[in-house]
PDB file of C-alpha atoms and ligand atoms in Angstrom:
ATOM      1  CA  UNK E   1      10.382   4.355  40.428  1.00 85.00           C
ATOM      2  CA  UNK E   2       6.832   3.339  41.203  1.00 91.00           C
ATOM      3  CA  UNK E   3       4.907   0.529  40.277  1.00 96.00           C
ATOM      4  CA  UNK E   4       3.217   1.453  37.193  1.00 98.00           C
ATOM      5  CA  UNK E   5       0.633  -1.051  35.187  1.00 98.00           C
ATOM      6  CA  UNK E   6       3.024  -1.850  32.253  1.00 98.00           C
ATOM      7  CA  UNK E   7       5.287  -3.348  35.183  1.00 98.00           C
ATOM      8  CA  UNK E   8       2.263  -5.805  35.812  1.00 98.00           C
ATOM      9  CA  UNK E   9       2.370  -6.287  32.333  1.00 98.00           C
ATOM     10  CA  UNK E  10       5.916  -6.849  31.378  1.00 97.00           C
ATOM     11  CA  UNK E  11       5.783  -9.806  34.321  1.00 96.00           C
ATOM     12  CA  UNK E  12       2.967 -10.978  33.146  1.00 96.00           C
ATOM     13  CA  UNK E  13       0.431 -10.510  36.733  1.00 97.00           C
ATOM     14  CA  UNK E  14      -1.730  -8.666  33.961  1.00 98.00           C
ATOM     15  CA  UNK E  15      -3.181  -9.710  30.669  1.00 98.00           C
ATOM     16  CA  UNK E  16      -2.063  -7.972  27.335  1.00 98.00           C
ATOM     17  CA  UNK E  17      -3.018  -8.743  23.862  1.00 98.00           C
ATOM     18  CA  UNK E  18       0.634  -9.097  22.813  1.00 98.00           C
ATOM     19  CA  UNK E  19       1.410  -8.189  18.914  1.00 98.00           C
ATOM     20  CA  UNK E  20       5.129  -8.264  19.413  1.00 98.00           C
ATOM     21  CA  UNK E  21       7.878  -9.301  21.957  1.00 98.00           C
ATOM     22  CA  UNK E  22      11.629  -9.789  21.866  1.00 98.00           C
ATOM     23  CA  UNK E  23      14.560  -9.554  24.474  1.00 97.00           C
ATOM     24  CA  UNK E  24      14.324  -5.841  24.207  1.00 97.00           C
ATOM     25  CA  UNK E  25      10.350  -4.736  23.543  1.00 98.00           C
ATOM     26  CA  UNK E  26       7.667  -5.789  24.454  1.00 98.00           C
ATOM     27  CA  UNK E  27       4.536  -4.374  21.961  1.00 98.00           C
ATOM     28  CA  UNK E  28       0.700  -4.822  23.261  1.00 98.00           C
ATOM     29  CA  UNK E  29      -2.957  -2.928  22.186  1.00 98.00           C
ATOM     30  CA  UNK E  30      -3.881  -0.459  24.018  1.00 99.00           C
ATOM     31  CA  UNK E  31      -6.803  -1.074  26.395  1.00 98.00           C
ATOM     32  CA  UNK E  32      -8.496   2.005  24.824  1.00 98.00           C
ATOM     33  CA  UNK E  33      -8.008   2.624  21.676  1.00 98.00           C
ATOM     34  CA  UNK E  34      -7.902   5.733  20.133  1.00 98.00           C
ATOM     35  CA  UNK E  35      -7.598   4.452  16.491  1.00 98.00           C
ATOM     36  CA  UNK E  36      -8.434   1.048  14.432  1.00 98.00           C
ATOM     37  CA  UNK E  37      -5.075   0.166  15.136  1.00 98.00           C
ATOM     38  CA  UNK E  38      -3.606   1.265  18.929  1.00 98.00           C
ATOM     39  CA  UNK E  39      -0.356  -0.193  19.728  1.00 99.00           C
ATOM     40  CA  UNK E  40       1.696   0.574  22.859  1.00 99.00           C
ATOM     41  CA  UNK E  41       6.193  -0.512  22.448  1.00 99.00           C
ATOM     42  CA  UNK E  42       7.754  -0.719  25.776  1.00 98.00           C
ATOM     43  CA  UNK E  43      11.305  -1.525  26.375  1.00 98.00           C
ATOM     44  CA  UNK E  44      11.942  -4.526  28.953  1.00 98.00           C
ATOM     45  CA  UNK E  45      14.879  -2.380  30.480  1.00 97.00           C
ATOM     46  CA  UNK E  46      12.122   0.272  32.514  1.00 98.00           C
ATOM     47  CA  UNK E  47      12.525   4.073  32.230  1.00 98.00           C
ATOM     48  CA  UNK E  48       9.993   6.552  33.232  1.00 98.00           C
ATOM     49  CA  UNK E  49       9.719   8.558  30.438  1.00 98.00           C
ATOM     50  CA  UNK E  50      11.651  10.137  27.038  1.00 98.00           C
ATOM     51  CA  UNK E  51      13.818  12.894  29.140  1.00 98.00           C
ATOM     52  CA  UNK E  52      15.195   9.636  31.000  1.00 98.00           C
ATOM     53  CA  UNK E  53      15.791   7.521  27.835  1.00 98.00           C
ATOM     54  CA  UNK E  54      17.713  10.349  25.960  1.00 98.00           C
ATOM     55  CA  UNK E  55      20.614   9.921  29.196  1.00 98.00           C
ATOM     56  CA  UNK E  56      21.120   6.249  27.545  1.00 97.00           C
ATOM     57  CA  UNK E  57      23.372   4.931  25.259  1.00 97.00           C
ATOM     58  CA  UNK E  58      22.546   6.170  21.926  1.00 98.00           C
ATOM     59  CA  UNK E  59      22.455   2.765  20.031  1.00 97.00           C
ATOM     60  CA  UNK E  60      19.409   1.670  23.204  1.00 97.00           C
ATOM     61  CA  UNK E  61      17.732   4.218  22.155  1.00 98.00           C
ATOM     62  CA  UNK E  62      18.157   3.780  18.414  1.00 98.00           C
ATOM     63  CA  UNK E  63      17.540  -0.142  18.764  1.00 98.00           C
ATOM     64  CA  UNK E  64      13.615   0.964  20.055  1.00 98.00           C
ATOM     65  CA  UNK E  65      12.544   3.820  17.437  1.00 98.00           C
ATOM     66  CA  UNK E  66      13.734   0.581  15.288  1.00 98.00           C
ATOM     67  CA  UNK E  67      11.705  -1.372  16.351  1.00 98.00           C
ATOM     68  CA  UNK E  68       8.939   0.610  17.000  1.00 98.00           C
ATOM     69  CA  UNK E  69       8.893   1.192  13.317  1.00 98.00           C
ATOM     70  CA  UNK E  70       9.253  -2.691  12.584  1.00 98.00           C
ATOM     71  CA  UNK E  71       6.214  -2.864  14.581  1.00 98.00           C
ATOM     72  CA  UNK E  72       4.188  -0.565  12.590  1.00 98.00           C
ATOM     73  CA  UNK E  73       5.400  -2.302   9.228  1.00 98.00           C
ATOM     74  CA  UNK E  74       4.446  -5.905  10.954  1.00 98.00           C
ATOM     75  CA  UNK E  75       0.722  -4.392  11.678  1.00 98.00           C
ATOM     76  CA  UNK E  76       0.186  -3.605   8.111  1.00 98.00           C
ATOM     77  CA  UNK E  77       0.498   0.256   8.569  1.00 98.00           C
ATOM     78  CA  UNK E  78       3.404   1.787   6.238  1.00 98.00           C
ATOM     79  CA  UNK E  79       1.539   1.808   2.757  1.00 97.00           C
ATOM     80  CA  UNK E  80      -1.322   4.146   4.097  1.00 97.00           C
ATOM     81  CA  UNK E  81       0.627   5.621   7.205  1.00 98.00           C
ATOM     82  CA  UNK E  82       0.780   6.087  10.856  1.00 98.00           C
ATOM     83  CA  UNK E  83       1.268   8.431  13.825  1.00 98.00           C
ATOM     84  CA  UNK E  84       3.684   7.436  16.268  1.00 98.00           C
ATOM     85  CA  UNK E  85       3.195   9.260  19.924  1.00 98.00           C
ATOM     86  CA  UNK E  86       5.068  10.023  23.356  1.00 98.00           C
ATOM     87  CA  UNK E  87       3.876  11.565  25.441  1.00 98.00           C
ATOM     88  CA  UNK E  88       6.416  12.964  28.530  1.00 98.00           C
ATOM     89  CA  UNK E  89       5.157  14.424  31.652  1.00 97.00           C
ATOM     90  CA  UNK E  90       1.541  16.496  32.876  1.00 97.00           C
ATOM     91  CA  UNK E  91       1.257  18.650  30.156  1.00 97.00           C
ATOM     92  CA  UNK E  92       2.453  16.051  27.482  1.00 98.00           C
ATOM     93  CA  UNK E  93      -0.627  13.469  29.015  1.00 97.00           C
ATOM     94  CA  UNK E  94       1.285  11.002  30.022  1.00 98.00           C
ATOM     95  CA  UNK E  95      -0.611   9.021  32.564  1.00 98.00           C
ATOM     96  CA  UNK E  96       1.361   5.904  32.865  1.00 98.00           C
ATOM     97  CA  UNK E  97       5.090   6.377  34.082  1.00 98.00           C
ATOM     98  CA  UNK E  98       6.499   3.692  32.329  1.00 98.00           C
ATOM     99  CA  UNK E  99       8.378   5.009  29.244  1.00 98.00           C
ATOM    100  CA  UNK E 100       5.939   4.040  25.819  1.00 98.00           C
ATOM    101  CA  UNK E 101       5.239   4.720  22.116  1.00 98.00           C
ATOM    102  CA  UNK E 102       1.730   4.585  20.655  1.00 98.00           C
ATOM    103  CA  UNK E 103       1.436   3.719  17.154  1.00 99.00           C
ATOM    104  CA  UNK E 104      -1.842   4.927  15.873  1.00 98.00           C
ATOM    105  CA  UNK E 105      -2.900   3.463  12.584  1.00 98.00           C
ATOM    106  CA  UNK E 106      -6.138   2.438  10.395  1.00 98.00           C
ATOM    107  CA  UNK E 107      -7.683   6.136   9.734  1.00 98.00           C
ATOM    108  CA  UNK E 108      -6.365   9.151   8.919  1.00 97.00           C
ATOM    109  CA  UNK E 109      -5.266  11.210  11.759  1.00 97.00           C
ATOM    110  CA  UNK E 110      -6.067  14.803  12.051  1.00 96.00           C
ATOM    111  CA  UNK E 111      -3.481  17.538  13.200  1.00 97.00           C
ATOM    112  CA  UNK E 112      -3.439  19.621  15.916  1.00 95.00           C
ATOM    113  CA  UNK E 113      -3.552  16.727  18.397  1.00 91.00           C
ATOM    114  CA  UNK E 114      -5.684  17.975  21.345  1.00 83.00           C
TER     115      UNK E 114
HETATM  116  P1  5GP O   1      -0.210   7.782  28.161  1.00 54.45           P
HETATM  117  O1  5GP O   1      -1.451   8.586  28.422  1.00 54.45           O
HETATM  118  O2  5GP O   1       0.572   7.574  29.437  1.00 54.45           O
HETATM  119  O3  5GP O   1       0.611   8.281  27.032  1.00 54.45           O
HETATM  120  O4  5GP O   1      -0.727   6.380  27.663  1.00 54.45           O
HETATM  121  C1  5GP O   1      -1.083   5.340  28.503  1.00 54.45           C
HETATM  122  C2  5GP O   1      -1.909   4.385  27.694  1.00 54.45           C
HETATM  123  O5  5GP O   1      -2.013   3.162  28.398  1.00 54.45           O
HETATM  124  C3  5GP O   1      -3.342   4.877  27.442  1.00 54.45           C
HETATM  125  O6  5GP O   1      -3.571   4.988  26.048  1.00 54.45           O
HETATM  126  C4  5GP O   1      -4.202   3.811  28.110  1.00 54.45           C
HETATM  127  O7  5GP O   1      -5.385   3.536  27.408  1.00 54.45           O
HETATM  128  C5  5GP O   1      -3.269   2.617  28.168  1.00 54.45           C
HETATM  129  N1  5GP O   1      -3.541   1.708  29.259  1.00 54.45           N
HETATM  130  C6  5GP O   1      -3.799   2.034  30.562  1.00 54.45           C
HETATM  131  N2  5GP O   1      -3.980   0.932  31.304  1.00 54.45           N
HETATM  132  C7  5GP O   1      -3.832  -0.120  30.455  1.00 54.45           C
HETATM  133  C8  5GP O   1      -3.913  -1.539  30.644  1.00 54.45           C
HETATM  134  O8  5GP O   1      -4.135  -2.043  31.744  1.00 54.45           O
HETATM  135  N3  5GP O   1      -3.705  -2.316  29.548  1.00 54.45           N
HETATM  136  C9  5GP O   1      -3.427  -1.787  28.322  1.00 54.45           C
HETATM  137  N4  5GP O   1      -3.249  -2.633  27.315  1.00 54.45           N
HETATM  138  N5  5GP O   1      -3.346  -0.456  28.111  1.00 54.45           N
HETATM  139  C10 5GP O   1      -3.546   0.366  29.170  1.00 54.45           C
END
């Protein structure tokens, strides 16, 4: 697995602006954000990206959409709503191979994403 920039940020070589962390997640705002509220949740145990997740143990996987929604419920967001994102591989945009959820809150999202 390459060194990605979440990796940096996990060991802390790189700044975040941490909202949440645990023994498990780690939750940070995204450097450009694509909503009043842009969150990124990355598990401490690195995978690449959702295909690789789904080959762990269910209750891993479980534990982080959890949390994930914790998150979003700890930044304010479940009264008016949110959009949670992953996106896996070229076509999916994922541009950072480090396995991560955006939570996209404070305006109303539109639908079809680009
Ligand atoms: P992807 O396109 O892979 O789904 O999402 C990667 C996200 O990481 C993008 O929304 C991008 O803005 C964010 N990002 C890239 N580099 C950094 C960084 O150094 N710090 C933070 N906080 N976010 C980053």
């Amino acid at each position: 697995m390459s060194e990605t920039i979440f990796d940096k940020i996990i060991r802390q070589q790189l700044p975040a602006e941490i909202v949440y962390e645990d023994e498990a997640v780690l939750a940070f705002r995204d450097i450009s954000p694509q909503a009043p509220i842009h969150v990124l949740v990355i598990p401490r145990q690195k995978v690449e990206h959702l295909e690789a997740f789904a080959k762990e143990d269910a209750a891993t996987v479980g534990r982080f959409f959890q949390k994930v929604a914790a998150i979003a419920q700890k930044l304010g967001l479940s009264t008016t709503g949110y959009r949670v994102v992953l996106n896996q591989g070229n076509h999916g945009g994922q541009t950072v191979a480090y396995l991560h959820a955006h939570i996209l809150g404070g305006r109303e999202m539109q639908w079809p994403p680009g």
